Coordinates of C-alpha atoms in Angstrom, one line a residue:
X1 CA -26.7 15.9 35.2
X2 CA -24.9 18.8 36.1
X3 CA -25.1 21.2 39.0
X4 CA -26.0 24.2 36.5
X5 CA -28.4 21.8 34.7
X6 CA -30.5 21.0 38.5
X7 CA -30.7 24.6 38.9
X8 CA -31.4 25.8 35.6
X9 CA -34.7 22.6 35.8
X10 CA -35.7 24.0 39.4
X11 CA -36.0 27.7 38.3
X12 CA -37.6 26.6 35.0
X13 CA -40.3 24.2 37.5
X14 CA -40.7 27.3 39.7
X15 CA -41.2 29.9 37.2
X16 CA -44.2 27.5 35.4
X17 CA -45.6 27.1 38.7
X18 CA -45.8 30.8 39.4
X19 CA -47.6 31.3 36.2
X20 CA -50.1 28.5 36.5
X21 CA -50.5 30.0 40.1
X22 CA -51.4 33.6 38.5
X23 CA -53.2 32.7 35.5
X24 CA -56.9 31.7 36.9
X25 CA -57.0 34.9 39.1
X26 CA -56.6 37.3 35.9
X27 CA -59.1 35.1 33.7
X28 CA -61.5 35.0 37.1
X29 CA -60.8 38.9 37.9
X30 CA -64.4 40.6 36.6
X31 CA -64.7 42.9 34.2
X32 CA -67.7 45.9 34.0
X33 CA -67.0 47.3 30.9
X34 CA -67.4 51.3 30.7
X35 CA -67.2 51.3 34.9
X36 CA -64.1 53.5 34.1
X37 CA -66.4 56.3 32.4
X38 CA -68.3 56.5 35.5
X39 CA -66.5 60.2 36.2
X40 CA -66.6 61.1 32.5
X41 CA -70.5 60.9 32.4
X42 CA -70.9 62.4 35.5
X43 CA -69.2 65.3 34.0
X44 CA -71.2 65.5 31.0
X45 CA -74.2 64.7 33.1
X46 CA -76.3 63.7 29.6
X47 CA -79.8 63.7 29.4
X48 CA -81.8 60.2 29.6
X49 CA -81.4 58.4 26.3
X50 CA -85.2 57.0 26.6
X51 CA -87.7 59.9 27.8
X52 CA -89.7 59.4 30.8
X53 CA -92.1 56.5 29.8
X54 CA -90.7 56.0 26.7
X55 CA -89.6 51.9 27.4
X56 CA -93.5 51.9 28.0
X57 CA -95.2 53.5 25.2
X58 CA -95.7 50.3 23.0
X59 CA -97.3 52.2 20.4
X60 CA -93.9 54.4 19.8
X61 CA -92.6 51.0 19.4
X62 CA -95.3 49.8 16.7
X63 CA -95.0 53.2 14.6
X64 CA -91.5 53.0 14.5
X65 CA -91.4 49.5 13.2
X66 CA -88.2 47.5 13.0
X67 CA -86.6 50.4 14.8
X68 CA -87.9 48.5 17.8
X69 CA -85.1 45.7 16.7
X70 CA -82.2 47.9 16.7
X71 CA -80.2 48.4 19.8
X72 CA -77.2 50.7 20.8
X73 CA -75.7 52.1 23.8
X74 CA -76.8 55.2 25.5
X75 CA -73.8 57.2 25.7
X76 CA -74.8 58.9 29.3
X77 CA -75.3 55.9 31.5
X78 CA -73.9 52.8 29.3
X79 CA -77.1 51.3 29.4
X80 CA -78.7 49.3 25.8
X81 CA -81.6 50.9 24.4
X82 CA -83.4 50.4 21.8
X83 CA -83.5 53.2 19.1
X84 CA -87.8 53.1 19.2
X85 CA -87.2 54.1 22.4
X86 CA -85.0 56.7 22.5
X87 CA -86.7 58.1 19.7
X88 CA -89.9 58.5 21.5
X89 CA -92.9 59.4 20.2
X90 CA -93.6 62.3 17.8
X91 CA -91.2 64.0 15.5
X92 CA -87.6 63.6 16.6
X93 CA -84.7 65.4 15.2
X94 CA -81.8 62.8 15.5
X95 CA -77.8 64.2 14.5
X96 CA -75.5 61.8 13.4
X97 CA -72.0 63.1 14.9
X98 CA -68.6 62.5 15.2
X99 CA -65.5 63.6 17.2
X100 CA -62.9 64.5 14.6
X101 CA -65.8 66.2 12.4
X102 CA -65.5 70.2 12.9
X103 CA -68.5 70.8 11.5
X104 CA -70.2 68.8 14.3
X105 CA -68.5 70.9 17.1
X106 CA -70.7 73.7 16.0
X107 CA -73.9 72.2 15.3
X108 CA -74.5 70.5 18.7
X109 CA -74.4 73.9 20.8
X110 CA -77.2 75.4 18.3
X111 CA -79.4 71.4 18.7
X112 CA -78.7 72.0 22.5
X113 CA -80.2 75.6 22.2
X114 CA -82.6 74.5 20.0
X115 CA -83.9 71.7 22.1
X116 CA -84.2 74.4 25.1
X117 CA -87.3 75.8 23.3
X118 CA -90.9 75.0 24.7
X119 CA -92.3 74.4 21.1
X120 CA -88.9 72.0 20.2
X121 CA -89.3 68.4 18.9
X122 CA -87.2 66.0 20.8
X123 CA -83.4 65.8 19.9
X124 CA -81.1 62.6 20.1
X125 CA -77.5 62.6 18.9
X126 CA -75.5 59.8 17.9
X127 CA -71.7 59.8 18.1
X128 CA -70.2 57.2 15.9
X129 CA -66.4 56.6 14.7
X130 CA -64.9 57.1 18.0
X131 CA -64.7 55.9 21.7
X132 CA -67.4 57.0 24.0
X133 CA -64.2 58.3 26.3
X134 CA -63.7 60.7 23.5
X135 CA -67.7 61.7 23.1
X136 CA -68.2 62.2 26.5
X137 CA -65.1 64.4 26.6
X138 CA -66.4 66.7 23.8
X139 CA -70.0 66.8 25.4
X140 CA -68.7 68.0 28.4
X141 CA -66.1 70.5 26.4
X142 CA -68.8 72.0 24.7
X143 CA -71.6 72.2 27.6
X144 CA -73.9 70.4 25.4
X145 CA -76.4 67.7 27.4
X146 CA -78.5 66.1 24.7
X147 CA -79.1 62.3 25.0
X148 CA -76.8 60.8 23.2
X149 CA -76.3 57.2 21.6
X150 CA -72.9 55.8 20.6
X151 CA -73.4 53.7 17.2
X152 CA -69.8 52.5 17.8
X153 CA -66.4 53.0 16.8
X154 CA -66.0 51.6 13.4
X155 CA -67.5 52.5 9.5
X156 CA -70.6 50.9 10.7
X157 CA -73.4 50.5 13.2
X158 CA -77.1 49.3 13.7
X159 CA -78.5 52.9 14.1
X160 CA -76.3 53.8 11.0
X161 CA -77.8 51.1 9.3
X162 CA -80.9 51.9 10.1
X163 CA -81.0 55.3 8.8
X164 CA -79.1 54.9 6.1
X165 CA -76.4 57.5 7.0
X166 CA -74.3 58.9 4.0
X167 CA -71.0 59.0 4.6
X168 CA -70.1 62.8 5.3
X169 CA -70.8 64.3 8.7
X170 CA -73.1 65.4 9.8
X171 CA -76.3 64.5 9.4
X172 CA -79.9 65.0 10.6
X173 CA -82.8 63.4 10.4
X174 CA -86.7 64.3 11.1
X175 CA -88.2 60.9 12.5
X176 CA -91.9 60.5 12.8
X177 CA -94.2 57.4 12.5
X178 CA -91.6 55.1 11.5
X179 CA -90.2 57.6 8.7
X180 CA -87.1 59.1 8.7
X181 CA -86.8 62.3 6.5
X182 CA -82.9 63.2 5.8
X183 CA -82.5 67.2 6.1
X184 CA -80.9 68.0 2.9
X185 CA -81.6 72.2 3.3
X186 CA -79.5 73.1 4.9
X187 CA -77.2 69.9 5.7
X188 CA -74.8 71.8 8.0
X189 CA -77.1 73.9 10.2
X190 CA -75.4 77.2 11.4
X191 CA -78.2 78.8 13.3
X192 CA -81.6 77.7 15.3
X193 CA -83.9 79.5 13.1
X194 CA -82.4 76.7 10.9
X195 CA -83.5 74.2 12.6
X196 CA -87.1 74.9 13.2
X197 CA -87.3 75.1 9.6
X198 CA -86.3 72.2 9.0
X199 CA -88.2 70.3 11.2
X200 CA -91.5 72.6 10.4
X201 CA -90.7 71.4 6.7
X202 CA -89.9 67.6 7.2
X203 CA -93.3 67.6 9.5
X204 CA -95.4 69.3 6.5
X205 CA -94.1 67.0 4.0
X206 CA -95.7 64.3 5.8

C-alpha cells in the first residue's frame, strides 16, 4: 500500500467519522414550526380565530355539524382550530381569499370596515394558495385585523372542502345553523352597503 493510498484511507476514515459525529445533532435539533412568524403576526396583530367562549359553546358545535370535524390553522397565533369554532355562533360571513388575487386586496379593507359596525355579523377570512408568511404580510400591508384561517397552500384544503369553494376568488359565504349560503349578488363586493345586503338577504332566505 502506498504512501498516497494510507493518506488518501485516513482522510476518507476521518471525513466519515465527522459526519456520523454531526448527523444525530441535526436529526435531534427541535423544530417549532411557524416559531419564525412570531414577528410577522405580531405585526398583523390578527384578531382571535375562536371568539371569546367559542371552544365552549357546544351547541355552535352541534348546529354546525360536521364542521365540528374540520380543522385548520388560525393564521394569527398558529394554533389548530376547528372551523365550528371559529365560526361561532350566529350568522358568520366567512371570505375565502388569496394573495395573488387583486380582487381580494380590495374586499378585505371594506369586510374589516364592515365588521367595525355594532349591528355586523361576525367575519372570518381564509387565505388559501399561499404561505401564511405571505398572508400575514398582506394583512399587515393592508391594516386589515380580521381573524383569519389558512386552508393551506395547495388547490385544496379541509375548510375548502367543506364549503365547497368554486374555483375563482373570491368568495363569501353567509354561515348560520350549519348552512352555508354562497353570496352570488354581488360576488366581488365593492362597498359595505354591499355587504349588509348580502348578509340581511342570506339571513332572510333562511
Amino acid at each position: 500500500m502506498t504512501t498516497a493510498t494510507k493518506w488518501a484511507l485516513a482522510v476518507g476514515a476521518l471525513a466519515l467519522a465527522l459526519i456520523v459525529a454531526l448527523l444525530p445533532r441535526a436529526q435531534n435539533q427541535p423544530t417549532e414550526p411557524g416559531t419564525d412568524l412570531g414577528p410577522a403576526r405580531e405585526r398583523a396583530a390578527l384578531a382571535a380565530c375562536v371568539p371569546e367562549g367559542g371552544a365552549d359553546a357546544e351547541d355552535s358545535r352541534a348546529a354546525s355539524g360536521a364542521w365540528a370535524e374540520v380543522e385548520t390553522l388560525c393564521l394569527g397565533d398558529g394554533s389548530r382550530v376547528a372551523l365550528a369554532d371559529a365560526l361561532g355562533e350566529g350568522p358568520t360571513l366567512v371570505n375565502v381569499w388569496a394573495t395573488w388575487c387583486e380582487p381580494c386586496r380590495e374586499e378585505l379593507p371594506l369586510l374589516a370596515e364592515y365588521a367595525q359596525r355594532p349591528d355586523a355579523a361576525r367575519v372570518v377570512t381564509v387565505q388559501v394558495q399561499s404561505s401564511p408568511e405571505d398572508g400575514l404580510g398582506l394583512l399587515t400591508e393592508l391594516g386589515v385585523r380580521l381573524p383569519a384561517l389558512h386552508d393551506g397552500e395547495g388547490a385544496r384544503g379541509p375548510v375548502r372542502e367543506a364549503l365547497r369553494v368554486p374555483t375563482g376568488l373570491p368568495a363569501s359565504y353567509v354561515v348560520e345553523g350549519g348552512e352555508a349560503r354562497l353570496v352570488t349578488n354581488p360576488r366581488l363586493f365593492t362597498s359595505v352597503e354591499e355587504i349588509v345586503d348580502a348578509v340581511d338577504s342570506a339571513e332572510g332566505a333562511r
